Tab-separated table of C-alpha atoms in Angstrom:
chain	number	residue	atom	x	y	z
A	8	MET	CA	192.725	-78.477	146.156
A	9	LEU	CA	190.211	-78.490	143.313
A	10	TYR	CA	188.737	-81.730	144.571
A	11	TYR	CA	188.213	-80.493	148.169
A	12	LEU	CA	186.830	-77.140	146.876
A	13	VAL	CA	184.188	-78.925	144.801
A	14	LYS	CA	183.264	-81.524	147.418
A	15	PHE	CA	182.720	-78.547	149.846
A	16	MET	CA	180.463	-76.798	147.479
A	17	ALA	CA	178.541	-80.017	146.381
A	18	ILE	CA	178.002	-80.999	150.189
A	19	THR	CA	176.829	-77.368	150.829
A	20	ALA	CA	174.582	-77.806	148.050
A	21	ILE	CA	172.852	-81.008	148.809
A	22	LYS	CA	172.380	-79.872	152.551
A	23	THR	CA	170.647	-76.762	151.129
A	24	PHE	CA	168.539	-78.557	148.711
A	25	PHE	CA	167.369	-81.367	151.147
A	26	ASN	CA	165.645	-80.864	154.387
A	27	LYS	CA	167.233	-83.893	156.123
A	28	ILE	CA	169.917	-86.298	155.113
A	29	SER	CA	169.906	-89.311	157.382
A	30	ALA	CA	172.427	-92.293	157.203
A	31	GLU	CA	171.980	-95.887	158.922
A	32	ASN	CA	174.544	-98.528	159.718
A	33	VAL	CA	177.279	-96.293	159.146
A	34	GLU	CA	179.165	-98.603	161.577
A	35	ASN	CA	179.577	-101.102	158.630
A	36	ILE	CA	182.078	-99.070	157.092
A	37	SER	CA	185.538	-100.088	158.266
A	38	LYS	CA	188.321	-97.428	157.921
A	39	ASP	CA	191.178	-99.495	157.255
A	40	THR	CA	190.144	-101.849	154.378
A	41	PRO	CA	189.329	-101.376	150.667
A	42	ILE	CA	185.778	-100.938	149.893
A	43	VAL	CA	183.561	-101.168	146.918
A	44	PHE	CA	180.314	-99.228	147.474
A	45	ALA	CA	177.543	-100.612	145.337
A	46	ALA	CA	174.356	-98.359	145.197
A	47	ASN	CA	171.022	-98.220	143.554
A	48	HIS	CA	170.906	-95.145	141.301
A	49	PRO	CA	167.536	-93.043	141.452
A	50	ASN	CA	168.741	-89.560	141.208
A	51	THR	CA	171.792	-89.379	138.777
A	52	MET	CA	174.503	-86.790	140.041
A	53	MET	CA	172.862	-86.573	143.537
A	54	ASP	CA	173.359	-90.089	144.522
A	55	PRO	CA	177.223	-90.006	144.388
A	56	ILE	CA	177.428	-86.732	146.474
A	57	ILE	CA	175.055	-88.173	149.232
A	58	ILE	CA	176.982	-91.234	149.603
A	59	GLY	CA	180.397	-89.536	149.558
A	60	TYR	CA	178.960	-87.295	152.304
A	61	THR	CA	177.343	-89.911	154.636
A	62	CYS	CA	180.172	-92.504	154.239
A	63	ARG	CA	182.991	-90.136	155.397
A	64	LYS	CA	185.498	-91.544	153.218
A	65	LYS	CA	187.389	-90.338	150.209
A	66	LEU	CA	185.656	-91.904	146.984
A	67	TYR	CA	186.361	-92.591	143.524
A	68	PHE	CA	183.579	-92.597	141.380
A	69	PHE	CA	182.885	-94.956	138.511
A	70	ALA	CA	180.566	-93.226	135.942
A	71	LYS	CA	179.248	-93.669	132.375
A	72	SER	CA	181.784	-92.571	129.834
A	73	THR	CA	179.329	-90.420	127.873
A	74	LEU	CA	179.994	-87.914	130.782
A	75	PHE	CA	183.706	-87.602	129.561
A	76	ASN	CA	182.898	-86.832	125.826
A	77	ASN	CA	183.483	-83.113	126.071
A	78	PRO	CA	187.325	-82.750	126.626
A	79	ILE	CA	186.838	-79.961	129.052
A	80	SER	CA	184.329	-81.869	131.251
A	81	GLY	CA	186.454	-84.980	130.797
A	82	TRP	CA	189.544	-83.254	132.256
A	83	PHE	CA	187.492	-81.746	135.269
A	84	LEU	CA	185.696	-85.019	135.986
A	85	LYS	CA	188.966	-87.026	135.938
A	86	ARG	CA	190.245	-84.494	138.634
A	87	MET	CA	186.987	-85.193	140.792
A	88	GLN	CA	188.094	-88.933	140.802
A	89	LEU	CA	185.561	-90.049	138.401
A	90	VAL	CA	186.583	-93.291	136.231
A	91	PRO	CA	184.835	-93.752	132.847
A	92	VAL	CA	182.722	-97.002	132.388
A	93	TYR	CA	181.785	-97.993	128.756
A	94	ARG	CA	178.363	-99.280	128.555
A	95	LYS	CA	177.152	-101.360	125.634
A	96	GLN	CA	173.985	-99.226	125.240
A	97	ASP	CA	175.954	-96.063	124.528
A	98	ASN	CA	178.678	-97.545	122.197
A	99	PRO	CA	179.353	-101.248	121.815
A	100	THR	CA	182.608	-100.646	119.791
A	101	LEU	CA	184.046	-99.102	122.795
A	102	MET	CA	183.604	-101.844	125.377
A	103	HIS	CA	187.185	-102.811	125.062
A	104	LYS	CA	188.126	-99.815	126.923
A	105	ASN	CA	186.630	-101.376	129.904
A	106	GLU	CA	190.185	-103.044	130.586
A	107	SER	CA	191.585	-99.867	131.628
A	108	THR	CA	188.609	-99.141	133.748
A	109	PHE	CA	189.163	-102.595	135.521
A	110	THR	CA	192.859	-101.942	135.850
A	111	LYS	CA	191.942	-98.532	137.542
A	112	GLY	CA	189.696	-100.366	139.840
A	113	PHE	CA	192.380	-102.783	140.894
A	114	GLU	CA	194.789	-100.039	141.513
A	115	ILE	CA	192.343	-98.126	143.713
A	116	LEU	CA	191.620	-101.271	145.973
A	117	SER	CA	195.187	-102.420	146.109
A	118	LYS	CA	195.944	-99.044	147.642
A	119	GLY	CA	193.483	-99.648	150.303
A	120	ASN	CA	191.047	-96.907	149.050
A	121	ALA	CA	187.389	-97.021	148.041
A	122	PHE	CA	185.098	-96.425	144.866
A	123	LEU	CA	181.555	-96.109	144.294
A	124	ILE	CA	179.753	-97.879	141.516
A	125	PHE	CA	176.083	-98.130	140.321
A	126	PRO	CA	175.874	-101.780	139.353
A	127	GLU	CA	172.208	-100.974	137.751
A	128	GLY	CA	174.299	-98.946	135.092
A	129	ILE	CA	171.251	-96.653	134.595
A	130	SER	CA	169.101	-94.064	136.638
A	131	THR	CA	165.215	-93.815	135.988
A	132	GLY	CA	163.988	-91.944	139.099
A	133	ASP	CA	161.403	-94.395	139.587
A	134	ARG	CA	161.038	-97.046	142.447
A	135	ILE	CA	162.319	-99.920	140.375
A	136	LEU	CA	165.682	-101.762	140.868
A	137	SER	CA	167.056	-102.460	137.393
A	138	GLU	CA	169.107	-105.519	136.657
A	139	ILE	CA	172.463	-105.619	138.595
A	140	LYS	CA	175.446	-105.937	136.381
A	141	THR	CA	178.497	-107.770	137.349
A	142	GLY	CA	181.027	-104.952	137.283
A	143	ALA	CA	181.395	-104.523	141.225
A	144	ALA	CA	181.834	-108.099	141.671
A	145	ARG	CA	184.361	-108.732	138.862
A	146	ILE	CA	186.429	-105.655	139.910
A	147	GLY	CA	186.439	-106.706	143.622
A	148	LEU	CA	187.262	-110.264	142.883
A	149	GLY	CA	189.843	-109.562	140.368
A	150	ALA	CA	191.761	-107.097	142.804
A	151	GLU	CA	191.796	-109.773	145.276
A	152	CYS	CA	193.142	-112.366	142.915
A	153	GLU	CA	195.867	-110.041	141.614
A	154	ASN	CA	196.893	-109.324	145.270
A	155	ASN	CA	196.898	-113.116	146.403
A	156	TRP	CA	193.685	-112.474	148.353
A	157	ASN	CA	195.540	-110.297	150.961
A	158	LEU	CA	193.598	-107.131	150.569
A	159	GLY	CA	190.317	-107.926	152.389
A	160	VAL	CA	188.211	-106.137	149.991
A	161	LYS	CA	184.548	-105.649	151.190
A	162	ILE	CA	181.473	-104.787	148.898
A	163	ILE	CA	178.934	-102.853	151.040
A	164	PRO	CA	175.515	-102.464	149.418
A	165	VAL	CA	174.072	-98.995	149.729
A	166	GLY	CA	170.202	-98.182	149.495
A	167	LEU	CA	169.237	-94.657	148.786
A	168	ASN	CA	165.665	-93.847	149.534
A	169	TYR	CA	164.289	-90.409	148.759
A	170	SER	CA	160.918	-89.233	150.268
A	171	ARG	CA	160.202	-87.189	147.030
A	172	ALA	CA	163.155	-87.600	144.730
A	173	ILE	CA	162.491	-84.409	142.718
A	174	LYS	CA	161.191	-82.079	145.333
A	175	PHE	CA	163.139	-79.239	147.117
A	176	ARG	CA	163.492	-79.659	150.806
A	177	SER	CA	162.470	-83.352	150.824
A	178	ASP	CA	164.237	-86.013	152.823
A	179	VAL	CA	166.672	-88.762	151.839
A	180	SER	CA	167.875	-91.767	153.823
A	181	VAL	CA	171.085	-93.711	153.081
A	182	ARG	CA	171.153	-97.422	154.283
A	183	PHE	CA	174.578	-99.066	154.068
A	184	GLY	CA	174.234	-102.940	154.066
A	185	LYS	CA	176.047	-105.768	155.656
A	186	PRO	CA	179.645	-105.993	154.330
A	187	ILE	CA	180.415	-108.869	151.623
A	188	LEU	CA	183.812	-110.092	152.307
A	189	LEU	CA	185.147	-111.143	148.943
A	190	SER	CA	187.849	-113.474	150.437
A	191	GLU	CA	185.227	-115.894	151.505
A	192	TYR	CA	184.807	-116.532	147.529
A	193	ARG	CA	188.312	-117.592	147.056
A	194	ARG	CA	188.184	-121.122	146.577
A	195	LEU	CA	184.872	-120.683	144.370
A	196	TYR	CA	186.671	-118.010	142.254
A	197	GLU	CA	189.718	-120.241	141.693
A	198	GLU	CA	187.536	-123.226	140.583
A	199	ASP	CA	184.837	-121.170	138.781
A	200	GLU	CA	185.309	-117.555	138.161
A	201	THR	CA	182.044	-117.175	136.464
A	202	GLU	CA	179.962	-118.724	139.198
A	203	ALA	CA	181.972	-116.497	141.959
A	204	VAL	CA	181.147	-113.462	140.110
A	205	TYR	CA	177.309	-114.477	139.717
A	206	GLN	CA	176.902	-115.496	143.462
A	207	VAL	CA	178.499	-112.253	144.523
A	208	THR	CA	176.466	-110.097	142.179
A	209	ASN	CA	173.246	-112.073	143.276
A	210	GLN	CA	174.213	-111.144	146.786
A	211	ILE	CA	174.569	-107.600	145.912
A	212	GLU	CA	171.018	-107.482	144.248
A	213	THR	CA	169.395	-109.329	147.006
A	214	ALA	CA	170.947	-106.844	149.757
A	215	LEU	CA	169.786	-103.833	147.435
A	216	SER	CA	166.190	-105.264	147.198
A	217	LYS	CA	166.149	-105.270	151.129
A	218	LEU	CA	168.004	-101.734	151.546
A	219	THR	CA	165.663	-99.882	149.023
A	220	ILE	CA	161.944	-99.013	148.804
A	221	ASN	CA	161.605	-100.453	145.219
A	222	LEU	CA	158.741	-102.171	143.431
A	223	GLN	CA	158.523	-105.027	140.803
A	224	ASP	CA	156.184	-103.047	138.665
A	225	LEU	CA	155.315	-99.485	138.156
A	226	GLU	CA	151.870	-100.191	138.126
A	227	MET	CA	151.902	-100.592	141.713
A	228	GLN	CA	153.509	-97.413	142.520
A	229	GLU	CA	150.045	-95.368	142.663
A	230	ILE	CA	148.732	-97.915	145.101
A	231	VAL	CA	151.870	-97.809	147.400
A	232	GLU	CA	151.858	-93.933	147.387
A	233	ALA	CA	148.142	-93.802	148.140
A	234	LEU	CA	148.544	-96.383	151.032
A	235	GLU	CA	151.372	-94.063	152.325
A	236	THR	CA	149.137	-91.173	152.484
A	237	ILE	CA	146.045	-92.832	153.729
A	238	TYR	CA	147.065	-95.864	155.818
A	239	LYS	CA	150.658	-95.458	156.912
A	240	GLN	CA	150.127	-93.594	160.056
A	241	GLU	CA	147.346	-95.871	161.019
A	242	LEU	CA	149.621	-99.090	160.419
A	243	ALA	CA	152.366	-97.363	162.347
A	244	VAL	CA	150.172	-96.852	165.329
A	245	ASP	CA	148.683	-100.385	165.034
A	246	LEU	CA	152.074	-101.888	164.986
A	247	GLY	CA	153.296	-99.794	167.827
A	248	MET	CA	155.924	-98.072	165.398
A	249	GLU	CA	156.985	-94.396	164.908
A	250	ILE	CA	157.187	-92.818	161.467
A	251	LYS	CA	159.470	-90.059	162.742
A	252	ASP	CA	162.134	-92.978	163.434
A	253	LYS	CA	163.721	-93.372	159.886
A	254	ALA	CA	164.336	-97.008	160.533
A	255	GLU	CA	160.851	-97.850	161.463
A	256	ASP	CA	159.385	-95.726	158.542
A	257	PHE	CA	161.457	-97.500	156.114
A	258	SER	CA	160.389	-100.940	157.590
A	259	ILE	CA	156.531	-99.701	157.552
A	260	THR	CA	156.992	-98.674	153.734
A	261	LYS	CA	158.861	-101.984	152.929
A	262	GLY	CA	155.998	-103.773	154.496
A	263	LEU	CA	153.528	-102.057	152.541
A	264	ILE	CA	155.128	-102.808	149.117
A	265	ASN	CA	155.680	-106.545	150.072
A	266	ALA	CA	151.858	-106.794	150.849
A	267	VAL	CA	151.018	-104.897	147.606
A	268	GLU	CA	153.122	-107.192	145.654
A	269	TRP	CA	151.782	-110.320	147.437
A	270	TYR	CA	148.103	-109.099	146.640
A	271	PHE	CA	149.158	-108.567	143.052
A	272	GLU	CA	150.359	-111.975	142.707
A	273	ASN	CA	147.744	-113.889	145.094
A	274	ASP	CA	144.660	-111.878	144.776
A	275	PRO	CA	144.456	-109.714	141.697
A	276	ASP	CA	140.612	-109.243	141.996
A	277	ARG	CA	140.975	-107.620	145.685
A	278	VAL	CA	143.649	-105.214	144.068
A	279	GLU	CA	141.012	-104.197	141.567
A	280	LYS	CA	138.247	-103.614	144.051
A	281	PHE	CA	140.834	-101.436	145.988
A	282	LYS	CA	141.766	-99.377	143.124
A	283	GLU	CA	138.022	-98.661	142.292
A	284	MET	CA	137.521	-97.669	145.829
A	285	LEU	CA	140.558	-95.584	146.038
A	286	SER	CA	140.072	-93.972	142.506
A	287	LYS	CA	136.536	-92.862	143.739
A	288	TYR	CA	137.834	-91.225	146.911
A	289	LEU	CA	140.856	-89.591	145.225
A	290	ARG	CA	138.806	-88.012	142.569
A	291	ILE	CA	136.543	-86.296	145.156
A	292	LEU	CA	139.358	-85.017	147.302
A	293	LYS	CA	141.129	-83.645	144.120
A	294	ARG	CA	137.857	-81.993	143.125
A	295	LEU	CA	137.462	-80.366	146.432
A	296	HIS	CA	141.182	-79.424	146.574
A	297	ILE	CA	141.582	-80.923	150.299
A	298	LYS	CA	144.030	-83.232	151.783
A	299	ASP	CA	143.403	-86.614	153.061
A	300	GLU	CA	144.613	-85.441	156.609
A	301	PHE	CA	141.612	-83.256	157.330
A	302	LEU	CA	139.431	-86.481	157.201
A	303	ASP	CA	141.447	-88.525	159.351
A	304	PRO	CA	139.722	-88.710	162.886
A	305	THR	CA	143.110	-89.044	164.561
A	306	THR	CA	144.353	-85.756	163.498
A	307	GLU	CA	144.028	-83.170	166.255
A	308	SER	CA	141.452	-80.412	165.534
A	309	ILE	CA	142.415	-76.710	165.462
A	310	ASN	CA	140.691	-74.850	168.133
A	311	LEU	CA	140.013	-71.143	167.983
A	312	TRP	CA	142.939	-70.202	169.770
A	313	GLU	CA	145.170	-72.175	167.577
A	314	ARG	CA	143.694	-70.507	164.602
A	315	PHE	CA	144.295	-67.039	166.068
A	316	LYS	CA	147.982	-67.750	166.676
A	317	ALA	CA	148.516	-69.056	163.319
A	318	LEU	CA	146.717	-66.015	161.810
A	319	SER	CA	148.620	-63.816	164.162
A	320	TYR	CA	151.921	-65.369	163.090
A	321	LEU	CA	151.079	-64.749	159.377
A	322	ILE	CA	150.313	-61.225	160.029
A	323	VAL	CA	153.241	-60.116	162.397
A	324	LEU	CA	155.815	-61.732	160.365
A	325	PHE	CA	154.471	-60.807	157.038
A	326	PRO	CA	157.184	-58.192	156.661
A	327	LEU	CA	159.749	-60.222	157.312
A	328	TYR	CA	158.481	-62.640	154.636
A	329	LEU	CA	158.238	-59.877	152.112
A	330	TYR	CA	161.838	-58.952	152.725
A	331	GLY	CA	163.056	-62.587	152.200
A	332	LEU	CA	160.852	-62.836	149.083
A	333	ILE	CA	162.070	-59.833	147.423
A	334	ASN	CA	165.751	-61.080	148.054
A	335	ASN	CA	165.224	-64.621	146.942
A	336	VAL	CA	162.248	-64.970	144.649
A	337	ILE	CA	164.302	-65.109	141.428
A	338	PRO	CA	166.891	-67.652	142.575
A	339	TYR	CA	164.004	-69.876	144.128
A	340	LYS	CA	161.979	-69.600	141.133
A	341	PHE	CA	164.619	-70.227	138.274
A	342	PRO	CA	165.464	-73.723	139.132
A	343	ARG	CA	161.942	-75.025	138.877
A	344	TRP	CA	161.513	-72.974	135.456
A	345	TYR	CA	164.628	-74.365	134.068
A	346	THR	CA	163.886	-78.124	134.822
A	347	LYS	CA	160.358	-77.519	133.448
A	348	HIS	CA	161.678	-76.321	130.078
A	349	PHE	CA	164.926	-78.078	129.550
A	350	VAL	CA	165.145	-81.216	131.510
A	351	LYS	CA	163.443	-84.439	130.041
A	352	TYR	CA	164.276	-87.262	132.472
A	353	LYS	CA	162.842	-87.643	135.875
A	354	SER	CA	166.158	-88.854	137.455
A	355	GLU	CA	167.843	-85.533	136.302
A	356	ILE	CA	165.119	-83.037	137.674
A	357	ALA	CA	166.433	-82.838	141.349
A	358	PRO	CA	170.182	-82.506	140.162
A	359	TRP	CA	169.493	-79.849	137.631
A	360	LYS	CA	167.478	-78.089	140.109
A	361	MET	CA	170.563	-78.283	142.563
A	362	VAL	CA	172.927	-77.118	139.880
A	363	SER	CA	170.944	-74.258	138.378
A	364	GLY	CA	169.889	-73.012	141.844
A	365	THR	CA	173.589	-73.004	143.144
A	366	ALA	CA	174.465	-71.272	140.002
A	367	ILE	CA	171.885	-68.480	139.966
A	368	PHE	CA	172.753	-68.012	143.810
A	369	LEU	CA	176.264	-67.543	143.128
A	370	VAL	CA	175.595	-64.886	140.739
A	371	TYR	CA	172.486	-63.294	142.204
A	372	TYR	CA	173.406	-62.740	145.746
A	373	PRO	CA	176.916	-60.835	145.117
A	374	ILE	CA	174.799	-58.649	142.603
A	375	GLU	CA	172.303	-57.853	145.378
A	376	ILE	CA	175.249	-57.162	147.879
A	377	ILE	CA	176.992	-54.993	145.458
A	378	ILE	CA	174.023	-52.921	144.868
A	379	VAL	CA	173.236	-52.598	148.673
A	380	ALA	CA	176.775	-51.529	149.199
A	381	MET	CA	176.678	-48.664	146.467
A	382	LEU	CA	173.244	-47.574	148.069
A	383	THR	CA	174.420	-47.388	151.562
A	384	GLY	CA	178.196	-46.821	151.378
A	385	SER	CA	178.395	-48.686	154.697
A	386	PHE	CA	180.380	-51.732	155.246
A	387	LEU	CA	178.353	-52.653	158.265
A	388	TRP	CA	175.038	-52.447	156.731
A	389	THR	CA	176.196	-54.366	153.729
A	390	LEU	CA	177.715	-57.095	155.875
A	391	LEU	CA	174.325	-57.392	157.945
A	392	TYR	CA	172.412	-57.632	154.600
A	393	ALA	CA	174.588	-60.134	153.216
A	394	LEU	CA	174.374	-62.251	156.452
A	395	SER	CA	170.547	-61.951	156.191
A	396	LEU	CA	170.035	-63.356	152.917
A	397	VAL	CA	170.212	-67.177	153.516
A	398	PRO	CA	168.257	-67.129	156.744
A	399	SER	CA	165.444	-64.802	155.282
A	400	GLY	CA	165.168	-67.092	152.125
A	401	ASN	CA	164.800	-70.098	154.461
A	402	PHE	CA	162.055	-68.278	156.526
A	403	VAL	CA	160.179	-67.649	153.256
A	404	LEU	CA	159.858	-71.476	152.723
A	405	LYS	CA	158.773	-71.976	156.166
A	406	TYR	CA	156.441	-68.979	156.093
A	407	LEU	CA	154.772	-70.412	152.556
A	408	GLN	CA	154.139	-73.819	154.137
A	409	ARG	CA	152.480	-72.101	157.008
A	410	VAL	CA	150.157	-70.056	154.544
A	411	ARG	CA	149.321	-73.199	152.491
A	412	ASP	CA	148.496	-75.356	155.768
A	413	TYR	CA	146.462	-72.224	156.917
A	414	ARG	CA	144.804	-71.910	153.693
A	415	GLN	CA	144.065	-75.495	153.399
A	416	HIS	CA	142.493	-75.627	156.882
A	417	LEU	CA	140.133	-72.611	156.019
A	418	ARG	CA	139.305	-74.282	152.838
A	419	PHE	CA	138.457	-77.366	154.626
A	420	LEU	CA	136.261	-75.634	157.108
A	421	SER	CA	134.429	-73.570	154.136
A	422	ILE	CA	133.580	-76.625	152.299
A	423	PHE	CA	132.570	-78.648	155.499
A	424	TYR	CA	129.878	-76.035	156.241
A	425	ARG	CA	128.762	-75.351	152.653
A	426	LYS	CA	128.938	-79.191	151.720
A	427	ARG	CA	128.719	-81.117	154.741
A	428	PRO	CA	126.880	-84.083	153.339
A	429	LEU	CA	129.529	-84.412	150.810
A	430	ILE	CA	132.195	-84.347	153.446
A	431	TYR	CA	130.347	-86.952	155.597
A	432	GLU	CA	130.279	-89.138	152.481
A	433	LEU	CA	134.102	-88.734	151.934
A	434	ILE	CA	134.641	-89.633	155.568
A	435	LYS	CA	132.470	-92.604	155.129
A	436	GLN	CA	134.368	-93.748	151.945
A	437	ARG	CA	137.708	-93.133	153.741
A	438	GLN	CA	136.570	-95.414	156.707
A	439	GLU	CA	135.460	-98.071	154.365
A	440	ILE	CA	138.912	-98.072	152.748
A	441	ILE	CA	140.472	-98.151	156.121
A	442	ASP	CA	138.390	-101.080	157.093
A	443	PHE	CA	139.116	-102.902	153.787
A	444	LEU	CA	142.761	-102.404	154.372
A	445	ASN	CA	142.671	-103.723	157.845
A	446	ASN	CA	141.144	-106.908	156.744
A	447	CYS	CA	143.509	-107.204	153.858
A	448	LYS	CA	146.444	-106.690	156.495
A	449	THR	CA	145.099	-109.413	158.703
A	450	GLU	CA	144.681	-111.684	155.767
A	451	TYR	CA	148.254	-111.013	154.439
A	452	MET	CA	149.968	-111.221	157.996
A	453	GLU	CA	148.202	-114.522	158.432
A	454	ALA	CA	149.091	-116.047	154.883
A	455	VAL	CA	152.874	-114.995	155.374
A	456	ASN	CA	153.081	-116.093	158.951
A	457	ILE	CA	153.631	-112.581	160.521
A	458	PRO	CA	152.571	-112.350	164.118
A	459	LEU	CA	149.427	-110.125	164.393
A	460	PRO	CA	149.671	-107.356	166.834
A	461	LYS	CA	148.197	-108.140	170.080
A	462	HIS	CA	145.842	-105.472	170.443
A	463	SER	CA	144.412	-106.252	166.908
């Protein structure tokens, strides 16, 4: 009962925190076989909740043993089907306790159940795939061996990709990879256990590198993020792909990363030239406080009628925005304040935003409802008020985004009329960057034998 209650609350929390949670290749998950889900780990406690929600299976979770140090939290986590893993970096003297961890893993799989493990062993919050540990392969192969290879255990690699890992109302996609059937390694395991474990682990690592948007080096991250901002839409159009399609969006980003890595290795001088062009362009954008999208010639211009409609929307619905703001401002502001002052690690920002936000909403909303009940003395008005809290809070977010967009638009128009030569210079710089990237794209695709688009 406790497990299902907490699961319901956790799923409600992530569906509120994220704008969209999408899952690909769910058909790879069989219902009647034991499964080891092996995933990358960019966002600490968010990751297991998201995978548990999208895989539609009852999961056990393997987690670092330090989470169990407190007797109360340890008792609770075990009720939530978490199994402690003892890591060398935490306490090398406790590594022998992993024997019980392996035994628990064997037991889970022998009963036809599933568990989730993060073979990187750490969570950094960066687009880097850390070294894959052997635990998933050892437990899966060990369980098969103990059961005469009759279990049919599968390891399913899982790639988690966040649009902006620490931002409220961002997107996350879950990509389930092709299952690795461990019975196929029986002969090798019986001949050389170490080699079998190595090959399975290597296969997991290869799969995760394909399922995730990861970089070989954090030095590349700034360039990739800039390409996503400036060039991604143009590249999508050129390749006949659609960014709104999650699978195609992933493919485009993955292609950008592969190209950046290729240039870092094969033409570092070209990389340095691009970094200089990019730095100059972004520096002026930042100084003017305008977005790149306003300089994109493919962006539809807003005519006078569209401006009038946007302004009317902001004026007419301002009272509703004010109502929602009054009722939700503290719960919305508190998580950001809390993480800014008390959370040190990037991978823990989003989880603590969600946890602190959930906690404050659970306390704040009942207080507001009680106050309204006391002031009105009416059950009907209190009920209507209670039902309005969440929708009005969501409207505030939508309204603020419209305000920001409209303000950006007005700012751009103001700068355009006051500093027209500077805007024209920026547009020229942007086009030079696009031309430079188009040449790089053609060179890269020819070098790695990728067919060029027919219209290029």
